[in-house]
mmCIF file of C-alpha atoms in Angstrom:
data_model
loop_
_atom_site.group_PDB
_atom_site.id
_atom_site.type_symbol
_atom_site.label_atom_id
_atom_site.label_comp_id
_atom_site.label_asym_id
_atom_site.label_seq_id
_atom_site.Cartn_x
_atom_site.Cartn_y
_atom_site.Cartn_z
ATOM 1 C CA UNK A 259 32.452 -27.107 19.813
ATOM 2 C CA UNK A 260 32.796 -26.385 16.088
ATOM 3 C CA UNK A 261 33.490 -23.182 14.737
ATOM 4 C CA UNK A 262 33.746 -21.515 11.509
ATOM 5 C CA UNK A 263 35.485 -18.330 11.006
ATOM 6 C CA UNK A 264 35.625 -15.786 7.960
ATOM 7 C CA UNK A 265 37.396 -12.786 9.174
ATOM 8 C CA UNK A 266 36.940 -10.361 6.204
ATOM 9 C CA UNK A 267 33.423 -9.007 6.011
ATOM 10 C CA UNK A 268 33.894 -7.586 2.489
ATOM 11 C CA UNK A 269 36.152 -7.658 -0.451
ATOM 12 C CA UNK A 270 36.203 -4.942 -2.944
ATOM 13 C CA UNK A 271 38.044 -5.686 -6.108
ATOM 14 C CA UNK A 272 38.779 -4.150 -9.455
ATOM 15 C CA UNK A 273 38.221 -6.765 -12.433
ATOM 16 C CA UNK A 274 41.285 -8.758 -12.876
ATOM 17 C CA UNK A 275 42.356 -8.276 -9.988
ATOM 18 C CA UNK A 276 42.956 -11.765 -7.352
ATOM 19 C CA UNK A 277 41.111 -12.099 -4.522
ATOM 20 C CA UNK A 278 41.662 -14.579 -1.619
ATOM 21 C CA UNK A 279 38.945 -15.688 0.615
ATOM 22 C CA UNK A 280 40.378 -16.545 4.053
ATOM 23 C CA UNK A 281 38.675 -19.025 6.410
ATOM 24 C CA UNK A 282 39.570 -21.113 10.005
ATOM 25 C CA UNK A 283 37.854 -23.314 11.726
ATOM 26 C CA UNK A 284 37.990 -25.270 14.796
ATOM 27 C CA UNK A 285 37.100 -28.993 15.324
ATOM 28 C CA UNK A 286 37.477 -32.092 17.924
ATOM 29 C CA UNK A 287 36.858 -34.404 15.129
ATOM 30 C CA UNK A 288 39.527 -36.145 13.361
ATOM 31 C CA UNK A 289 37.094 -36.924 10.428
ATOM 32 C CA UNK A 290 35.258 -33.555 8.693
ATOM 33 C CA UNK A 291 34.559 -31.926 5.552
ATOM 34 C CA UNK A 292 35.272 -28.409 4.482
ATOM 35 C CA UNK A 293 33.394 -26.867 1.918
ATOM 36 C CA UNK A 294 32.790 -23.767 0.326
ATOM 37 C CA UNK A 295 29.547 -21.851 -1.251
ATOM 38 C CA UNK A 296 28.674 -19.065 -2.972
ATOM 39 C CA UNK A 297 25.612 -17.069 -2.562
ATOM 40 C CA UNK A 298 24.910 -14.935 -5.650
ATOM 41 C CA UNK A 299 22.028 -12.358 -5.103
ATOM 42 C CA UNK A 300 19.516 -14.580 -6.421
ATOM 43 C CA UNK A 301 19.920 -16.197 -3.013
ATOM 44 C CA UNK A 302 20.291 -19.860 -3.709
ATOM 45 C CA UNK A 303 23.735 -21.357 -2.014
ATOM 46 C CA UNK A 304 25.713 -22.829 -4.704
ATOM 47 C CA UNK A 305 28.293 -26.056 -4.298
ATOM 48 C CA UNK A 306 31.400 -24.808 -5.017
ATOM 49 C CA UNK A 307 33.899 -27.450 -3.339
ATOM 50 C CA UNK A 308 34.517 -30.133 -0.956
ATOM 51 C CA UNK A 309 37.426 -31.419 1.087
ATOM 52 C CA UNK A 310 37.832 -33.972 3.701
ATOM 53 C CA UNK A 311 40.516 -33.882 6.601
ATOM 54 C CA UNK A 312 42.979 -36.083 5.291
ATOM 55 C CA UNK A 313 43.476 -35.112 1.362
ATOM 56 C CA UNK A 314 45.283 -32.211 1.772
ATOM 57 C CA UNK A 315 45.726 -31.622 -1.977
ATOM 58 C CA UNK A 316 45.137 -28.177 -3.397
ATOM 59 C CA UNK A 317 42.532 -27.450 -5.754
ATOM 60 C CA UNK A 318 42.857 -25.624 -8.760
ATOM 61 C CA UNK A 319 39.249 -25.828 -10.933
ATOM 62 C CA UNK A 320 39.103 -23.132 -13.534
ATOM 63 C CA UNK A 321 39.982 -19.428 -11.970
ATOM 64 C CA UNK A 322 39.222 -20.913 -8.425
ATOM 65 C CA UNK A 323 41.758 -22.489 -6.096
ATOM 66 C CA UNK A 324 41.788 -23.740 -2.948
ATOM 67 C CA UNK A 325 44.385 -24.302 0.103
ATOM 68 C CA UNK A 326 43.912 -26.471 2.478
ATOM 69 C CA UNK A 327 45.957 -26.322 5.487
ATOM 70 C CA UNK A 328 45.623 -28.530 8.238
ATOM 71 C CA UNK A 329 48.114 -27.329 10.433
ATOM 72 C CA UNK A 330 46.689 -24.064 10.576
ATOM 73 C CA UNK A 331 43.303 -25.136 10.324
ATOM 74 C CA UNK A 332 42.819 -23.114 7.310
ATOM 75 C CA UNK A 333 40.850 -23.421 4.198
ATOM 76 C CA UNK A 334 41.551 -20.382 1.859
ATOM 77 C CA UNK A 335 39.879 -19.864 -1.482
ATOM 78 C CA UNK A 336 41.779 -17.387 -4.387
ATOM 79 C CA UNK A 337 39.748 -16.184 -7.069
ATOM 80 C CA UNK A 338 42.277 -15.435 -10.298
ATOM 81 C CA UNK A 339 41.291 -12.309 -12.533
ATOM 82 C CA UNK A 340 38.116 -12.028 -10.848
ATOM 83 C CA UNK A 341 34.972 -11.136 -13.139
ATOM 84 C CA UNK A 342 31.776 -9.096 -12.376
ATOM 85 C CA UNK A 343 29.557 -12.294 -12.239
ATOM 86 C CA UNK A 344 31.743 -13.330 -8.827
ATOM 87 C CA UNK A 345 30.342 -10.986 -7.274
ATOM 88 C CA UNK A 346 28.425 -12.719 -4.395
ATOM 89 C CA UNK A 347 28.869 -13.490 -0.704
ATOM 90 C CA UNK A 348 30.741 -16.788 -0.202
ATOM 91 C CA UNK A 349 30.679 -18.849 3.032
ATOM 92 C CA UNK A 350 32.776 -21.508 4.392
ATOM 93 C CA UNK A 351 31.709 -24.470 6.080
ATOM 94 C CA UNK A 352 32.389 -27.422 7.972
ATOM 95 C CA UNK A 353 30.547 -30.743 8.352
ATOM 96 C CA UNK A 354 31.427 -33.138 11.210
ATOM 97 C CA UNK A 355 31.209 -36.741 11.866
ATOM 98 C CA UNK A 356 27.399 -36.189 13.057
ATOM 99 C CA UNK A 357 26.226 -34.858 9.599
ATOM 100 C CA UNK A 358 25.866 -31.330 10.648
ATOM 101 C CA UNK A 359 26.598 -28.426 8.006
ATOM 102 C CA UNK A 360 28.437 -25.512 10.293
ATOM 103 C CA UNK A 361 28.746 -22.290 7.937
ATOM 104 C CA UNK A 362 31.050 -19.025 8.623
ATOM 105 C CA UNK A 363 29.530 -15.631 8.601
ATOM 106 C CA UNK A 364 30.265 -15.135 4.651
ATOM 107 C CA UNK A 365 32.636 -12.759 3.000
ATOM 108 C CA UNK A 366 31.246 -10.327 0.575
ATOM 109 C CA UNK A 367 32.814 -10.043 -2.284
ATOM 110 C CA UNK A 368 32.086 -7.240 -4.693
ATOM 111 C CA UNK A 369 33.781 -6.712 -8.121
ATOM 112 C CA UNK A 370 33.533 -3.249 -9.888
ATOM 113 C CA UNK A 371 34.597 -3.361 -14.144
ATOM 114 C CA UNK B 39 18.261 -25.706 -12.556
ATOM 115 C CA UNK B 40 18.463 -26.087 -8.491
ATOM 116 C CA UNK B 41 17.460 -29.517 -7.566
ATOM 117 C CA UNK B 42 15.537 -28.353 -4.424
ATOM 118 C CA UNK B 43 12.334 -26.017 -5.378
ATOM 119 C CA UNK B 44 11.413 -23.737 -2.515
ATOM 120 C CA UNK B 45 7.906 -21.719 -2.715
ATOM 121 C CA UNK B 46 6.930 -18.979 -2.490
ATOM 122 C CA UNK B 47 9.918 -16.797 -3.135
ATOM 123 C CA UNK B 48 9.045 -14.129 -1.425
ATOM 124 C CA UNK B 49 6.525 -13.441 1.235
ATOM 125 C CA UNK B 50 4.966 -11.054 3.195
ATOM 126 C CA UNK B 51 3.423 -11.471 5.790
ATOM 127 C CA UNK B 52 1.260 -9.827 9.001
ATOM 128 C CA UNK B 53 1.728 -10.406 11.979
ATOM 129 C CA UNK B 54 -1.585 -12.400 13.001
ATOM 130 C CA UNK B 55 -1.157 -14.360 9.878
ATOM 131 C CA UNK B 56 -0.328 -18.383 9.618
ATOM 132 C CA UNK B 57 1.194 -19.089 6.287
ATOM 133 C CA UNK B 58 3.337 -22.253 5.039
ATOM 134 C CA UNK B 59 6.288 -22.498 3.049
ATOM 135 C CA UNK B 60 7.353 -25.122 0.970
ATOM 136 C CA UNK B 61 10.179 -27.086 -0.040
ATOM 137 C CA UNK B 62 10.803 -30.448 -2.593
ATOM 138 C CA UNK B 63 13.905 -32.304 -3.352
ATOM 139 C CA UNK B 64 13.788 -34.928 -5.560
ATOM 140 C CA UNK B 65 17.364 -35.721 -6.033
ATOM 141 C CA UNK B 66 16.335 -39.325 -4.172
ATOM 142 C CA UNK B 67 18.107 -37.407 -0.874
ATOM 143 C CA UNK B 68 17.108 -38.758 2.656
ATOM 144 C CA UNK B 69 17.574 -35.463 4.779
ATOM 145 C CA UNK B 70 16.099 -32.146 4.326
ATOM 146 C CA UNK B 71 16.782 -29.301 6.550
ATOM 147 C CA UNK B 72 15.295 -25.655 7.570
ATOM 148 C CA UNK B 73 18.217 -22.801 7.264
ATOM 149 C CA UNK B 74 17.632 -19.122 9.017
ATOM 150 C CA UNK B 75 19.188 -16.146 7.207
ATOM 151 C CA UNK B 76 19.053 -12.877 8.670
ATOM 152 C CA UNK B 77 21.119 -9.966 7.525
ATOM 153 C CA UNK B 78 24.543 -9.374 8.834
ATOM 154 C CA UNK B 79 24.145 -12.937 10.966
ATOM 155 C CA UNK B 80 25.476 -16.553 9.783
ATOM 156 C CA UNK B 81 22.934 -19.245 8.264
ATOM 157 C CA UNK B 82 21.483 -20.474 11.295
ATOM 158 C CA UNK B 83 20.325 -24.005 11.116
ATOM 159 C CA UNK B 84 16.842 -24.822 12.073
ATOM 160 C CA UNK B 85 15.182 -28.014 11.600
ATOM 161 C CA UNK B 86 16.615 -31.453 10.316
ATOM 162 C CA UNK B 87 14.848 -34.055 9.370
ATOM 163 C CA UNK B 88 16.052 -37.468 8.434
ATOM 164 C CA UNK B 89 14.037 -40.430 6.931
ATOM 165 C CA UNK B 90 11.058 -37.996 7.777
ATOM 166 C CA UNK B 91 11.882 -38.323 11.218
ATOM 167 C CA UNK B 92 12.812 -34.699 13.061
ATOM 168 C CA UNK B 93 16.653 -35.596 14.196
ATOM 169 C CA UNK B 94 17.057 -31.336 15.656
ATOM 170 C CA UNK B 95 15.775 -28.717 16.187
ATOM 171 C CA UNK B 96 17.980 -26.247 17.847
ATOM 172 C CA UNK B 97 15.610 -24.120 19.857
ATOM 173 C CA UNK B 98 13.591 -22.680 17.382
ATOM 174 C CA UNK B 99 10.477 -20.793 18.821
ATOM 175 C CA UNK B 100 7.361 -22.426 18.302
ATOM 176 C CA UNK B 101 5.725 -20.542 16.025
ATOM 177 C CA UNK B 102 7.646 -22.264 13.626
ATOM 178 C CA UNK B 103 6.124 -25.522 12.950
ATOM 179 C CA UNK B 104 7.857 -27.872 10.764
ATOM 180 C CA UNK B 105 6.437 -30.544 8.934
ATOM 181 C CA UNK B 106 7.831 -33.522 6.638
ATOM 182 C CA UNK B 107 5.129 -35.915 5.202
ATOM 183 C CA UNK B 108 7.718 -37.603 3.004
ATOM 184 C CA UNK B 109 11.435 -37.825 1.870
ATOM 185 C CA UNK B 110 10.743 -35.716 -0.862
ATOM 186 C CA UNK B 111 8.707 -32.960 1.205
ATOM 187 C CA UNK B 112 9.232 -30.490 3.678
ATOM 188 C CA UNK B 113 7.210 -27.441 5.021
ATOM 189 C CA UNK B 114 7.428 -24.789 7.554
ATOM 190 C CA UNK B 115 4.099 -23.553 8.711
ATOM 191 C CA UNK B 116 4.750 -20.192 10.228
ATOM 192 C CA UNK B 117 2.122 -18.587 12.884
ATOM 193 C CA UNK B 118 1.961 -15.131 14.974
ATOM 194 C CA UNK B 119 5.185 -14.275 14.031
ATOM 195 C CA UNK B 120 7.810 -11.339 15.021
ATOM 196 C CA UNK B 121 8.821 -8.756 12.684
ATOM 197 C CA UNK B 122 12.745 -10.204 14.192
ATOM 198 C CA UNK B 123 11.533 -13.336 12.344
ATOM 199 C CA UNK B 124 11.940 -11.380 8.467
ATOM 200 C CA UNK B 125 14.867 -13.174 7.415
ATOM 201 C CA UNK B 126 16.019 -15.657 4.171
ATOM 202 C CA UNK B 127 14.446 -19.269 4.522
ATOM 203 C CA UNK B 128 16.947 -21.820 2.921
ATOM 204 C CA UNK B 129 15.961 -25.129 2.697
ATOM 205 C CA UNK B 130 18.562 -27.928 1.602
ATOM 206 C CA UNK B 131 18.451 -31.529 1.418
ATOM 207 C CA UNK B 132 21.642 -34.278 1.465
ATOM 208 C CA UNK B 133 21.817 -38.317 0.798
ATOM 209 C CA UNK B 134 22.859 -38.348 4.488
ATOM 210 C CA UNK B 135 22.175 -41.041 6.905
ATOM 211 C CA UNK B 136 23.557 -39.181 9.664
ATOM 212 C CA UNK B 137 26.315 -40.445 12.045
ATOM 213 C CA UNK B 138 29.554 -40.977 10.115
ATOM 214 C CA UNK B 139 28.558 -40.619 6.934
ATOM 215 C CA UNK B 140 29.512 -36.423 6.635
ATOM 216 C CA UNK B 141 30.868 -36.671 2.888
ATOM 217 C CA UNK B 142 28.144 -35.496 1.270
ATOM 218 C CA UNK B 143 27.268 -31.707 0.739
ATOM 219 C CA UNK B 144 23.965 -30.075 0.876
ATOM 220 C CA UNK B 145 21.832 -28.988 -1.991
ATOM 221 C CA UNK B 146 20.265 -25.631 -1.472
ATOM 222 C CA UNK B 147 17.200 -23.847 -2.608
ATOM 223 C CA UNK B 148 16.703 -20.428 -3.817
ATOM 224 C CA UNK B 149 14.995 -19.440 -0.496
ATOM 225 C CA UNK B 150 12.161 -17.489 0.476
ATOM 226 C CA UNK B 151 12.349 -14.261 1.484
ATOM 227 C CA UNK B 152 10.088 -13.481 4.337
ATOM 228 C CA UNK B 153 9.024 -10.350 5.485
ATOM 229 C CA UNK B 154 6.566 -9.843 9.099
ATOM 230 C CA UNK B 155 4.880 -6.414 8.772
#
């Protein structure tokens, strides 16, 4: 069975400060996608990144990173100098072979000026 | 500009009531899929529909009737439901043929915020 887990409810963060989004997951398949989404309070789940099992590259686009880690089975996203507007709930997820979109729980992340 | 429209965006409901909600993609995806979110839970998947054809539905209660007329189309007619049922309707669509094809994401909408009084 697949799972996806995001351990820290909520993140509270002063402006400028980093903030690193932890997530783990658990798959059979050999062949899967990780991404991640953000979910401002407007509701709508924006793309934010995808990453399939074998490029194991880190991602740096703009203030966000990302850190794949297979060995670990970990998929960790870093905010740098966060801003107000990040302030959202973002959610991990996990698509196997089959086509099916598996999301974590969501971290809250709230950032005060 | 989301690609996927969802309507209304917010609703309320009584209990006796049947209302629909509505969702259109047209981003030329072939799968379009129901979402569930309550508060405090994870998105809950619902309904998937591929090609028009319903490919899941992962024991959702009847009262929720789904309903795809075309690739471009999908609806969720809602009947005698549970004030449990207030919760976040996401729908999302993907250019996804299914089976070994999982490298594309989804497309959300904003969502419709139900509420059951």
């Amino acid at each position: 069975a697949q799972k996806v887990t995001q351990a820290q409810t909520e993140i509270s963060v002063v402006e400028k400060e980093d903030v690193t989004l932890d997530c783990v997951y658990e798959t059979r398949d050999t062949t899967y996608y990780l991404f991640w989404y953000k979910q401002p309070p407007s509701g709508e789940l924006v793309f934010l990144i995808r990453r399939n099992s074998f490029d194991e590259q880190n991602e740096i686009s703009g203030r966000y990173s990302w850190n794949f880690q297979k060995s670990t089975s970990s998929f960790n996203f870093t905010i740098t100098a966060s801003q107000v507007v990040d302030s959202a709930v973002y959610f991990c997820a996990l698509k196997d072979s089959w086509g099916k979109l598996q999301f974590g729980a969501g971290t809250q992340v709230v950032v005060t000026p | 500009e989301t690609g996927v429209t969802q309507t209304p965006r917010h609703l309320v409901m009584g209990m006796t009531n049947k209302k629909s909600l509505k969702c259109e993609q047209h981003l030329g995806h072939n799968a379009m899929y129901w979402y569930k979110q309550s508060a405090k839970k994870p998105l809950e998947l619902m309904f998937v529909y591929n090609f028009k054809e319903q490919t899941e539905n992962n024991s959702v209660p009847s009262r929720f009737s789904p309903e795809c007329p075309n690739s471009s189309h999908l609806f969720l007619h809602l009947h005698t439901l549970q004030p449990e049922d207030s919760a976040l309707y996401l729908c999302a669509s993907s250019q996804d043929p299914g089976q070994g094809h999982p490298n594309y994401g989804y497309t959300f909408g904003s969502g419709t915020r139900l509420t059951v009084v």
